PDB file of C-alpha atoms in Angstrom:
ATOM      1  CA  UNK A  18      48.210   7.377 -32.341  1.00  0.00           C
ATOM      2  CA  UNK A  19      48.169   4.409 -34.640  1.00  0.00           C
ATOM      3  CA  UNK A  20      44.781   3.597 -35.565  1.00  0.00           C
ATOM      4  CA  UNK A  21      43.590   3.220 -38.829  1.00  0.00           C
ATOM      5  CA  UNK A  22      40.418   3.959 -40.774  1.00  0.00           C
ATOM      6  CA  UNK A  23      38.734   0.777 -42.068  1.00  0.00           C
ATOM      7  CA  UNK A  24      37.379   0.954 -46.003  1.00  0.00           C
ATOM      8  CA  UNK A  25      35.009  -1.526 -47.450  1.00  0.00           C
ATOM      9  CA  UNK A  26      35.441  -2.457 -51.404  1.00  0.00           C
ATOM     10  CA  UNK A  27      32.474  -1.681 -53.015  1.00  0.00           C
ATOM     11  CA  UNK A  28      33.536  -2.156 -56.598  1.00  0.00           C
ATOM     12  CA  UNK A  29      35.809  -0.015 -57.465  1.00  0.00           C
ATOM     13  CA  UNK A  30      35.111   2.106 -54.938  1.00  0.00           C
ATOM     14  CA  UNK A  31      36.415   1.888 -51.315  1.00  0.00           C
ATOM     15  CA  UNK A  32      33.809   3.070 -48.848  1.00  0.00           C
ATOM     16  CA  UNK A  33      34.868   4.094 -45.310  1.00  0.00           C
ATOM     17  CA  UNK A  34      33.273   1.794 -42.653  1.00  0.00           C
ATOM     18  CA  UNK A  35      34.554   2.877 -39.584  1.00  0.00           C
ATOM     19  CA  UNK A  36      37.183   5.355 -38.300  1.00  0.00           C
ATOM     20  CA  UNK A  37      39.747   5.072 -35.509  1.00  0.00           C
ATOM     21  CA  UNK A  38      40.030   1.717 -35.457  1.00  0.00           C
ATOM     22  CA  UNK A  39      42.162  -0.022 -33.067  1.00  0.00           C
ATOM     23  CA  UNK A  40      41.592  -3.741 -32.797  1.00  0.00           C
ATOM     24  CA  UNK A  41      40.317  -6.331 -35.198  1.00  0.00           C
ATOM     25  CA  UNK A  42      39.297  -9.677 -34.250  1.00  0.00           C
ATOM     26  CA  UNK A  43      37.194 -12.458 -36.391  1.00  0.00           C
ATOM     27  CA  UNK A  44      34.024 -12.828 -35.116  1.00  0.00           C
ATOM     28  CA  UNK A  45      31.509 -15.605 -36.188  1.00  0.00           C
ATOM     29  CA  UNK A  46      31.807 -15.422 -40.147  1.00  0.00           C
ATOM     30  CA  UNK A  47      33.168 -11.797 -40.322  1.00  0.00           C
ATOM     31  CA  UNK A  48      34.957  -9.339 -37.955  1.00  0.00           C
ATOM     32  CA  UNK A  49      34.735  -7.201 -34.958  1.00  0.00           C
ATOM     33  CA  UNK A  50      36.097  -4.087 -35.281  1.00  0.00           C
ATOM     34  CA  UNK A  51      36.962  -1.349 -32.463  1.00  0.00           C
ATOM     35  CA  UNK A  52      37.455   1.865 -32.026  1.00  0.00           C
ATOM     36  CA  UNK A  53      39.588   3.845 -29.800  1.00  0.00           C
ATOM     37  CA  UNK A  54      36.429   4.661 -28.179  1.00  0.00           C
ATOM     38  CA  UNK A  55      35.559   1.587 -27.350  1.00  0.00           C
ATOM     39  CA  UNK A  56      32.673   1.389 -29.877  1.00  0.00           C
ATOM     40  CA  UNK A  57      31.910  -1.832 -31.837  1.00  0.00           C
ATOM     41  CA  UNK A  58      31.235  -2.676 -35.240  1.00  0.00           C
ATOM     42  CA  UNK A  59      30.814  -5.919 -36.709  1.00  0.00           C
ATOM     43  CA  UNK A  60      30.870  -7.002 -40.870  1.00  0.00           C
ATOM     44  CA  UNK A  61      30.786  -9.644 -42.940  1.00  0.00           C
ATOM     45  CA  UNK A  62      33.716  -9.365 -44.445  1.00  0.00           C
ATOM     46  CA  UNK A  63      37.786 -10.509 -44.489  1.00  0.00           C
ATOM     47  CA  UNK A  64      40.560  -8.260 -44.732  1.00  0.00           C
ATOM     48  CA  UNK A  65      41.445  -7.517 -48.206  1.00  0.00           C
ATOM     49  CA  UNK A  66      44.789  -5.040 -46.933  1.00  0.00           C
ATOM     50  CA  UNK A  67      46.049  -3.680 -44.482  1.00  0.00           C
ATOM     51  CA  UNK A  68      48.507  -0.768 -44.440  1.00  0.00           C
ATOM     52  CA  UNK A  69      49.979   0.515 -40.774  1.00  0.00           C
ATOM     53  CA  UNK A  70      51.736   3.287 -41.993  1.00  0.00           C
ATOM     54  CA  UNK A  71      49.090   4.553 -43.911  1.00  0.00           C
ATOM     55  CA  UNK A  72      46.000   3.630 -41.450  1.00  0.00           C
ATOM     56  CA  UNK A  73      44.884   1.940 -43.915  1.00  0.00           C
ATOM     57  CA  UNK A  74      42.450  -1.189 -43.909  1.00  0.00           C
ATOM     58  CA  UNK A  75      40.098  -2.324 -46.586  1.00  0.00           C
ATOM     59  CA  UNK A  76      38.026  -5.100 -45.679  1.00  0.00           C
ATOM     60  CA  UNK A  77      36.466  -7.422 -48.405  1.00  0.00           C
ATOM     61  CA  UNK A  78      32.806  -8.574 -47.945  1.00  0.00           C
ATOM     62  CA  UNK A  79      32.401 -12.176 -47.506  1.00  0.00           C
ATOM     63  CA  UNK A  80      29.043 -12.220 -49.015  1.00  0.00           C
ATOM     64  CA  UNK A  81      26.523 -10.165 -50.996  1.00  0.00           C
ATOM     65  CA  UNK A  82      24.778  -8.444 -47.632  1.00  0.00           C
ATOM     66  CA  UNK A  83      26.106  -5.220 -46.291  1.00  0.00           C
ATOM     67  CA  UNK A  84      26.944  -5.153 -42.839  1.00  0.00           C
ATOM     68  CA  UNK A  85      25.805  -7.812 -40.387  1.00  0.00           C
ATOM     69  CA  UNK A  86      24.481  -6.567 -37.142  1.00  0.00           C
ATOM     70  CA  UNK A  87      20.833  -7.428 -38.118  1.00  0.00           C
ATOM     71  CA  UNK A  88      20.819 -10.205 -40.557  1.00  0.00           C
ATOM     72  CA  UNK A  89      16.845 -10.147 -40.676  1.00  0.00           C
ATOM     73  CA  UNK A  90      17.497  -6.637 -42.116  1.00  0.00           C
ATOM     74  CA  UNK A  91      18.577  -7.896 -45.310  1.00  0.00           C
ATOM     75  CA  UNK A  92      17.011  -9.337 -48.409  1.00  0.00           C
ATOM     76  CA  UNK A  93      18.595 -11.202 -50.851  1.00  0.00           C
TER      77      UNK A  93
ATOM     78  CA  UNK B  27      55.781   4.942 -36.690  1.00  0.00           C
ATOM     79  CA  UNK B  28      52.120   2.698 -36.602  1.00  0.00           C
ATOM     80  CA  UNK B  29      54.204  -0.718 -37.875  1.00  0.00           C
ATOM     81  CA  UNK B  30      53.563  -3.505 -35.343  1.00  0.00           C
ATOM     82  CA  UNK B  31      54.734  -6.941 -34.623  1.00  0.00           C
ATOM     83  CA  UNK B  32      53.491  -9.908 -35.849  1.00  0.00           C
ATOM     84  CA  UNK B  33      53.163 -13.061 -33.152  1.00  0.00           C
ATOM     85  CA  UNK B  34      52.275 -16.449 -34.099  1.00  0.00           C
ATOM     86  CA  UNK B  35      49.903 -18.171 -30.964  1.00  0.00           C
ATOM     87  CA  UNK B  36      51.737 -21.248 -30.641  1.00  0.00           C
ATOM     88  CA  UNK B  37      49.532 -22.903 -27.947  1.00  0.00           C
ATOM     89  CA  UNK B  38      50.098 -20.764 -25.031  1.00  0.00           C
ATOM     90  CA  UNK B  39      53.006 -18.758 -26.313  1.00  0.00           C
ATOM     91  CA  UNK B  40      52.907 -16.379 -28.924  1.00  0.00           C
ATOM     92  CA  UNK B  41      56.340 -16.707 -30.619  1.00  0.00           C
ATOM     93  CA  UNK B  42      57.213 -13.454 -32.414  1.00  0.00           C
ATOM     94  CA  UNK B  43      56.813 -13.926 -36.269  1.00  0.00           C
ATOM     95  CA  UNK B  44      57.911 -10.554 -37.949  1.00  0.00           C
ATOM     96  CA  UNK B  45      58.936  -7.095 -36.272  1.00  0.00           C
ATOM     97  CA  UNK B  46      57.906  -3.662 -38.145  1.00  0.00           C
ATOM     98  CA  UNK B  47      55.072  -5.094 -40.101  1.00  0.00           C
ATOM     99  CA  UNK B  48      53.414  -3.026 -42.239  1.00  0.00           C
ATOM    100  CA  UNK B  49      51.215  -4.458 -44.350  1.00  0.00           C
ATOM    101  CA  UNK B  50      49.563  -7.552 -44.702  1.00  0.00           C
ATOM    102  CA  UNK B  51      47.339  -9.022 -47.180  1.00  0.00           C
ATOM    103  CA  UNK B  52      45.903 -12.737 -47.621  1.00  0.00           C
ATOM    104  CA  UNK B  53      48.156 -14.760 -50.410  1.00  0.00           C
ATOM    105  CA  UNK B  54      46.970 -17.967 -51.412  1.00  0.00           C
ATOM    106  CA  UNK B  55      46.259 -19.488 -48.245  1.00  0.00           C
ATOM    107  CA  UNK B  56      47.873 -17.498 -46.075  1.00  0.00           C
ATOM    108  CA  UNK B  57      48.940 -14.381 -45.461  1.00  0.00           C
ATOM    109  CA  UNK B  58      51.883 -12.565 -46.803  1.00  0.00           C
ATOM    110  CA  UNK B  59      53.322  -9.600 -44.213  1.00  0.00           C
ATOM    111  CA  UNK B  60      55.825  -6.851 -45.502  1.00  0.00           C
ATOM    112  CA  UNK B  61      57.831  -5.317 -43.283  1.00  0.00           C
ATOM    113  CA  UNK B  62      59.002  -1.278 -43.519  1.00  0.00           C
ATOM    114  CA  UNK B  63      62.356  -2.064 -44.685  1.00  0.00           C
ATOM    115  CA  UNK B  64      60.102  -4.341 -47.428  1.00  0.00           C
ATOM    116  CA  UNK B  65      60.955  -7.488 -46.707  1.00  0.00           C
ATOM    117  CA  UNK B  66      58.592 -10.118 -46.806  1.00  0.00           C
ATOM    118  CA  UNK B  67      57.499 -13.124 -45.729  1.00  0.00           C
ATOM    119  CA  UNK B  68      54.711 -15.344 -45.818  1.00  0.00           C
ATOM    120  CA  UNK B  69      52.781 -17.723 -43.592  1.00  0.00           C
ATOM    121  CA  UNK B  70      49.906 -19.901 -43.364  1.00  0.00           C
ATOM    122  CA  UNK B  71      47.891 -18.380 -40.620  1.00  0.00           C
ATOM    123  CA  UNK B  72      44.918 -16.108 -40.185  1.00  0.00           C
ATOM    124  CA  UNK B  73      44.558 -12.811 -37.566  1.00  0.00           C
ATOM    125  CA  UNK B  74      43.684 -13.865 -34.382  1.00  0.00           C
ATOM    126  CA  UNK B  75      43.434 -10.367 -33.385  1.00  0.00           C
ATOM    127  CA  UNK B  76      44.950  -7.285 -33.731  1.00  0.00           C
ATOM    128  CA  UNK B  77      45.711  -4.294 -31.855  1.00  0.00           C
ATOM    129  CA  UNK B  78      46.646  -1.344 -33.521  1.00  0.00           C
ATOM    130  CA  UNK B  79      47.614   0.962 -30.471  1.00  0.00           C
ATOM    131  CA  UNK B  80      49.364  -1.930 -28.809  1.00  0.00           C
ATOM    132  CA  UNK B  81      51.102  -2.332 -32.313  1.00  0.00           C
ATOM    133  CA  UNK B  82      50.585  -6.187 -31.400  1.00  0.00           C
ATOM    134  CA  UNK B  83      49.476  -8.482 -34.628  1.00  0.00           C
ATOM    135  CA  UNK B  84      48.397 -12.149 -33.098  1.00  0.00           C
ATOM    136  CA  UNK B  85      48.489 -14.926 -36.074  1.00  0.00           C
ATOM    137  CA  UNK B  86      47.046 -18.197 -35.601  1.00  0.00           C
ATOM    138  CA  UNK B  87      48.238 -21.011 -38.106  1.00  0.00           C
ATOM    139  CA  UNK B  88      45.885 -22.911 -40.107  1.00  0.00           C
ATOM    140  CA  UNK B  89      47.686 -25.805 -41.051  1.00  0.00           C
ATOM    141  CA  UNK B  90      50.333 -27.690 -39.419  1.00  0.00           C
ATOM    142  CA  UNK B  91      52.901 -26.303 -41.527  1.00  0.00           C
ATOM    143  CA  UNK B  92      55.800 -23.968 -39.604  1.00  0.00           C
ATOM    144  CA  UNK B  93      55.894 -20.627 -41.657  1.00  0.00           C
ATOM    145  CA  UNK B  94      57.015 -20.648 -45.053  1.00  0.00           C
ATOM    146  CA  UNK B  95      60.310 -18.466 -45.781  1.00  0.00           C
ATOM    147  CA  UNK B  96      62.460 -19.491 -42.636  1.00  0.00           C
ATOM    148  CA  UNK B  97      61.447 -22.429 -41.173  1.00  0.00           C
ATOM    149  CA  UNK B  98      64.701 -23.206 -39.908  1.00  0.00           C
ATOM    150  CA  UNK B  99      64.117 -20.811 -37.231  1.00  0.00           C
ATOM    151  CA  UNK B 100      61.681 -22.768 -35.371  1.00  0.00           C
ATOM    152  CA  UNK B 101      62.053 -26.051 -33.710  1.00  0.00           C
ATOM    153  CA  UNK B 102      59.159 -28.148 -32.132  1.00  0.00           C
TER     154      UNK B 102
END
């Protein structure tokens, strides 16, 4: 199977955001990310690189909030 | 092998861009794709989507501009 776990740089840290993914599409100011189980994730964020052959993606937040799904969530 | 082919959405068509891809990562303002045999190329697009299962990479161009490395192979 080809899907690839999705990272998040955090500094100099990469910090797994989601598992298993299979597609990627931009959504609103960020992206949509799926599974292979058909589960959905959304975040604020542009991808930063992408490896296939590794299953590697790290994704690049596009603003100072963590993920997105509940914007009234954050403070800034 | 999890490399996948990259498509440019050229109106209703998607035109096949690069075969094998491996990785991608943004470059200036576009994005630069390296295949598994490492060749590269570049080209002033964004993901459209992305399908890592279907190994199926959809670009969409943000400028006018044909891609950058062998624009001879196009014609419009």
């Amino acid at each position: 199977m080809c899907e690839a776990n999705a990272y998040v740089k955090d500094g100099e840290n990469e910090v797994l955001f989601m598992e298993s993914v299979d597609t990627i599409e931009p959504y609103e100011n960020g992206l949509k990310l799926m599974d292979i189980f058909g589960k959905q994730m959304f975040i604020q964020a542009r991808i930063k690189d992408m490896n296939l052959l590794n299953h590697r993606i790290v994704l690049e937040k596009t603003s100072d909030h963590k993920h997105i799904k509940h914007p009234h969530e954050y403070n800034d």
